[in-house]
Amino acid sequence: MLDRRSALALYRQLADALLDRIKGGELRPGMELPSESVISLQYKVSRDVVRDAMAVLRSEGVIATERGRRSVVRKTGPVEQLPAPPSAQITARMPTSDERRSLNLLEGVPLLVVRTEEFETVHPADRVMLLTPPGGEEPA
């Protein structure tokens, strides 16, 4: 159960407890999470604490929610492996609203940005693994 005397906020403790249930297989990908009221009763916390915990899990890309429906554990699909061009700069950032829509990204999923002198591409971080060329020099 949650420790009200802990320095860790209740919503974060609840998010961690739900994450443990997901990692432990009790809540599998595609499954609906219990309703806010059920979670509130199970963990003896307010619905505000439940909502904050769900927001954390959503922002971390663990769950997905749609208005008027229960949250579900996100399914993870196959990861596409793409070669990164030599001397490319690879960074991560959160997508814009337009990018989220066009790439069909859930809240909390970042983009991998690949830049060279000639071009820039963006890739959903939950669906792409960028492979760098072997034997590259270590940065100074």
PDB file of C-alpha atoms in Angstrom:
ATOM      1  CA  MET A   1       0.000   0.000   0.000  1.00  0.00           C
ATOM      2  CA  LEU A   2       0.929   3.651  -0.162  1.00  0.00           C
ATOM      3  CA  ASP A   3       2.914   5.366   2.573  1.00  0.00           C
ATOM      4  CA  ARG A   4       1.373   8.702   3.551  1.00  0.00           C
ATOM      5  CA  ARG A   5       4.496   9.576   5.557  1.00  0.00           C
ATOM      6  CA  SER A   6       6.830   9.119   2.596  1.00  0.00           C
ATOM      7  CA  ALA A   7       8.599  12.089   1.018  1.00  0.00           C
ATOM      8  CA  LEU A   8       7.377  10.731  -2.324  1.00  0.00           C
ATOM      9  CA  ALA A   9       4.012  12.233  -3.297  1.00  0.00           C
ATOM     10  CA  LEU A  10       1.000   9.911  -3.123  1.00  0.00           C
ATOM     11  CA  TYR A  11       0.258  10.263  -6.835  1.00  0.00           C
ATOM     12  CA  ARG A  12       3.830   9.185  -7.683  1.00  0.00           C
ATOM     13  CA  GLN A  13       3.583   6.226  -5.298  1.00  0.00           C
ATOM     14  CA  LEU A  14       0.303   5.247  -6.943  1.00  0.00           C
ATOM     15  CA  ALA A  15       1.791   5.612 -10.439  1.00  0.00           C
ATOM     16  CA  ASP A  16       4.681   3.361  -9.356  1.00  0.00           C
ATOM     17  CA  ALA A  17       2.259   0.806  -7.863  1.00  0.00           C
ATOM     18  CA  LEU A  18       0.235   0.689 -11.085  1.00  0.00           C
ATOM     19  CA  LEU A  19       3.444   0.440 -13.111  1.00  0.00           C
ATOM     20  CA  ASP A  20       4.509  -2.533 -10.963  1.00  0.00           C
ATOM     21  CA  ARG A  21       1.181  -4.220 -11.770  1.00  0.00           C
ATOM     22  CA  ILE A  22       1.776  -3.597 -15.471  1.00  0.00           C
ATOM     23  CA  LYS A  23       5.373  -4.847 -15.396  1.00  0.00           C
ATOM     24  CA  GLY A  24       4.294  -7.846 -13.326  1.00  0.00           C
ATOM     25  CA  GLY A  25       1.775  -8.860 -15.992  1.00  0.00           C
ATOM     26  CA  GLU A  26      -1.357  -8.332 -13.907  1.00  0.00           C
ATOM     27  CA  LEU A  27      -2.311  -5.507 -16.276  1.00  0.00           C
ATOM     28  CA  ARG A  28      -1.261  -6.577 -19.771  1.00  0.00           C
ATOM     29  CA  PRO A  29      -0.987  -4.497 -22.968  1.00  0.00           C
ATOM     30  CA  GLY A  30      -4.427  -3.717 -24.340  1.00  0.00           C
ATOM     31  CA  MET A  31      -6.178  -4.270 -21.000  1.00  0.00           C
ATOM     32  CA  GLU A  32      -8.335  -1.576 -19.470  1.00  0.00           C
ATOM     33  CA  LEU A  33      -7.222  -0.231 -16.122  1.00  0.00           C
ATOM     34  CA  PRO A  34      -9.795  -0.214 -13.332  1.00  0.00           C
ATOM     35  CA  SER A  35     -11.935   2.928 -13.157  1.00  0.00           C
ATOM     36  CA  GLU A  36     -10.762   5.941 -11.169  1.00  0.00           C
ATOM     37  CA  SER A  37     -13.295   5.193  -8.445  1.00  0.00           C
ATOM     38  CA  VAL A  38     -12.159   1.556  -8.125  1.00  0.00           C
ATOM     39  CA  ILE A  39      -8.481   2.564  -7.945  1.00  0.00           C
ATOM     40  CA  SER A  40      -9.407   5.264  -5.430  1.00  0.00           C
ATOM     41  CA  LEU A  41     -11.079   2.655  -3.194  1.00  0.00           C
ATOM     42  CA  GLN A  42      -8.334   0.045  -3.660  1.00  0.00           C
ATOM     43  CA  TYR A  43      -5.549   2.419  -2.645  1.00  0.00           C
ATOM     44  CA  LYS A  44      -7.582   4.594  -0.245  1.00  0.00           C
ATOM     45  CA  VAL A  45      -6.759   7.863  -2.020  1.00  0.00           C
ATOM     46  CA  SER A  46      -8.819  10.651  -3.578  1.00  0.00           C
ATOM     47  CA  ARG A  47      -9.766  10.632  -7.239  1.00  0.00           C
ATOM     48  CA  ASP A  48      -7.496  13.666  -7.699  1.00  0.00           C
ATOM     49  CA  VAL A  49      -4.537  11.510  -6.646  1.00  0.00           C
ATOM     50  CA  VAL A  50      -5.675   8.831  -9.116  1.00  0.00           C
ATOM     51  CA  ARG A  51      -5.981  11.387 -11.916  1.00  0.00           C
ATOM     52  CA  ASP A  52      -2.503  12.743 -11.200  1.00  0.00           C
ATOM     53  CA  ALA A  53      -1.043   9.218 -11.183  1.00  0.00           C
ATOM     54  CA  MET A  54      -2.750   8.446 -14.499  1.00  0.00           C
ATOM     55  CA  ALA A  55      -1.346  11.678 -15.954  1.00  0.00           C
ATOM     56  CA  VAL A  56       2.151  10.534 -14.979  1.00  0.00           C
ATOM     57  CA  LEU A  57       1.676   7.134 -16.643  1.00  0.00           C
ATOM     58  CA  ARG A  58       0.208   8.787 -19.725  1.00  0.00           C
ATOM     59  CA  SER A  59       3.110  11.244 -19.986  1.00  0.00           C
ATOM     60  CA  GLU A  60       5.547   8.329 -19.681  1.00  0.00           C
ATOM     61  CA  GLY A  61       3.783   6.542 -22.536  1.00  0.00           C
ATOM     62  CA  VAL A  62       2.698   3.595 -20.366  1.00  0.00           C
ATOM     63  CA  ILE A  63      -1.053   4.044 -20.755  1.00  0.00           C
ATOM     64  CA  ALA A  64      -3.341   5.597 -23.327  1.00  0.00           C
ATOM     65  CA  THR A  65      -6.617   7.336 -22.670  1.00  0.00           C
ATOM     66  CA  GLU A  66      -9.507   8.485 -24.793  1.00  0.00           C
ATOM     67  CA  ARG A  67     -12.194  10.817 -23.572  1.00  0.00           C
ATOM     68  CA  GLY A  68     -15.151   8.896 -22.165  1.00  0.00           C
ATOM     69  CA  ARG A  69     -13.290   5.564 -22.030  1.00  0.00           C
ATOM     70  CA  ARG A  70     -11.113   3.861 -19.464  1.00  0.00           C
ATOM     71  CA  SER A  71      -7.356   4.060 -19.735  1.00  0.00           C
ATOM     72  CA  VAL A  72      -5.649   1.070 -21.321  1.00  0.00           C
ATOM     73  CA  VAL A  73      -2.148  -0.306 -21.043  1.00  0.00           C
ATOM     74  CA  ARG A  74      -0.353   0.668 -24.227  1.00  0.00           C
ATOM     75  CA  LYS A  75       0.475  -2.043 -26.688  1.00  0.00           C
ATOM     76  CA  THR A  76       3.991  -1.917 -27.973  1.00  0.00           C
ATOM     77  CA  GLY A  77       4.352  -2.843 -31.594  1.00  0.00           C
ATOM     78  CA  PRO A  78       7.364  -4.023 -33.529  1.00  0.00           C
ATOM     79  CA  VAL A  79      10.336  -1.693 -33.566  1.00  0.00           C
ATOM     80  CA  GLU A  80      11.731  -0.804 -36.985  1.00  0.00           C
ATOM     81  CA  GLN A  81      15.516  -0.690 -37.187  1.00  0.00           C
ATOM     82  CA  LEU A  82      16.874   2.131 -39.343  1.00  0.00           C
ATOM     83  CA  PRO A  83      20.510   2.929 -40.109  1.00  0.00           C
ATOM     84  CA  ALA A  84      21.570   6.385 -38.973  1.00  0.00           C
ATOM     85  CA  PRO A  85      23.663   8.222 -41.555  1.00  0.00           C
ATOM     86  CA  PRO A  86      27.348   8.695 -40.706  1.00  0.00           C
ATOM     87  CA  SER A  87      27.993  11.943 -38.835  1.00  0.00           C
ATOM     88  CA  ALA A  88      24.295  12.429 -38.099  1.00  0.00           C
ATOM     89  CA  GLN A  89      23.279  14.256 -34.977  1.00  0.00           C
ATOM     90  CA  ILE A  90      20.527  12.353 -33.167  1.00  0.00           C
ATOM     91  CA  THR A  91      18.447  14.106 -30.529  1.00  0.00           C
ATOM     92  CA  ALA A  92      15.075  13.599 -28.911  1.00  0.00           C
ATOM     93  CA  ARG A  93      12.234  16.035 -28.362  1.00  0.00           C
ATOM     94  CA  MET A  94       8.522  16.066 -27.752  1.00  0.00           C
ATOM     95  CA  PRO A  95       6.383  16.364 -30.888  1.00  0.00           C
ATOM     96  CA  THR A  96       4.256  19.322 -31.840  1.00  0.00           C
ATOM     97  CA  SER A  97       0.483  18.847 -31.979  1.00  0.00           C
ATOM     98  CA  ASP A  98       0.631  18.552 -35.779  1.00  0.00           C
ATOM     99  CA  GLU A  99       3.403  15.935 -35.596  1.00  0.00           C
ATOM    100  CA  ARG A 100       1.482  13.984 -32.961  1.00  0.00           C
ATOM    101  CA  ARG A 101      -1.562  13.876 -35.246  1.00  0.00           C
ATOM    102  CA  SER A 102       0.294  13.088 -38.475  1.00  0.00           C
ATOM    103  CA  LEU A 103       2.406  10.332 -36.884  1.00  0.00           C
ATOM    104  CA  ASN A 104      -0.476   9.016 -34.761  1.00  0.00           C
ATOM    105  CA  LEU A 105       1.518   9.422 -31.544  1.00  0.00           C
ATOM    106  CA  LEU A 106       0.137   8.998 -28.076  1.00  0.00           C
ATOM    107  CA  GLU A 107       0.804  11.564 -25.399  1.00  0.00           C
ATOM    108  CA  GLY A 108       4.221  11.091 -23.814  1.00  0.00           C
ATOM    109  CA  VAL A 109       5.930   9.553 -26.848  1.00  0.00           C
ATOM    110  CA  PRO A 110       8.974  11.573 -27.957  1.00  0.00           C
ATOM    111  CA  LEU A 111      10.474  11.899 -31.401  1.00  0.00           C
ATOM    112  CA  LEU A 112      13.985  10.988 -32.469  1.00  0.00           C
ATOM    113  CA  VAL A 113      15.384  13.724 -34.688  1.00  0.00           C
ATOM    114  CA  VAL A 114      18.133  12.804 -37.165  1.00  0.00           C
ATOM    115  CA  ARG A 115      20.049  15.768 -38.624  1.00  0.00           C
ATOM    116  CA  THR A 116      22.745  15.870 -41.265  1.00  0.00           C
ATOM    117  CA  GLU A 117      23.964  18.796 -43.332  1.00  0.00           C
ATOM    118  CA  GLU A 118      21.554  17.745 -46.091  1.00  0.00           C
ATOM    119  CA  PHE A 119      18.346  16.807 -44.251  1.00  0.00           C
ATOM    120  CA  GLU A 120      16.396  16.360 -41.030  1.00  0.00           C
ATOM    121  CA  THR A 121      13.982  13.491 -40.318  1.00  0.00           C
ATOM    122  CA  VAL A 122      11.823  12.674 -37.320  1.00  0.00           C
ATOM    123  CA  HIS A 123      10.868   9.206 -36.072  1.00  0.00           C
ATOM    124  CA  PRO A 124       8.531   8.014 -33.285  1.00  0.00           C
ATOM    125  CA  ALA A 125      10.789   6.856 -30.450  1.00  0.00           C
ATOM    126  CA  ASP A 126       8.458   3.993 -29.555  1.00  0.00           C
ATOM    127  CA  ARG A 127       8.577   2.487 -33.059  1.00  0.00           C
ATOM    128  CA  VAL A 128      12.111   3.094 -34.324  1.00  0.00           C
ATOM    129  CA  MET A 129      15.585   2.023 -33.279  1.00  0.00           C
ATOM    130  CA  LEU A 130      18.356   4.037 -34.922  1.00  0.00           C
ATOM    131  CA  LEU A 131      21.485   2.031 -35.594  1.00  0.00           C
ATOM    132  CA  THR A 132      24.752   3.930 -35.738  1.00  0.00           C
ATOM    133  CA  PRO A 133      27.640   2.749 -37.942  1.00  0.00           C
ATOM    134  CA  PRO A 134      30.146   0.527 -36.112  1.00  0.00           C
ATOM    135  CA  GLY A 135      33.661   1.694 -35.422  1.00  0.00           C
ATOM    136  CA  GLY A 136      32.899   5.398 -35.109  1.00  0.00           C
ATOM    137  CA  GLU A 137      35.215   7.605 -33.163  1.00  0.00           C
ATOM    138  CA  GLU A 138      34.305   8.564 -29.635  1.00  0.00           C
ATOM    139  CA  PRO A 139      33.500  12.256 -29.175  1.00  0.00           C
ATOM    140  CA  ALA A 140      36.196  14.300 -27.444  1.00  0.00           C
TER     141      ALA A 140
END
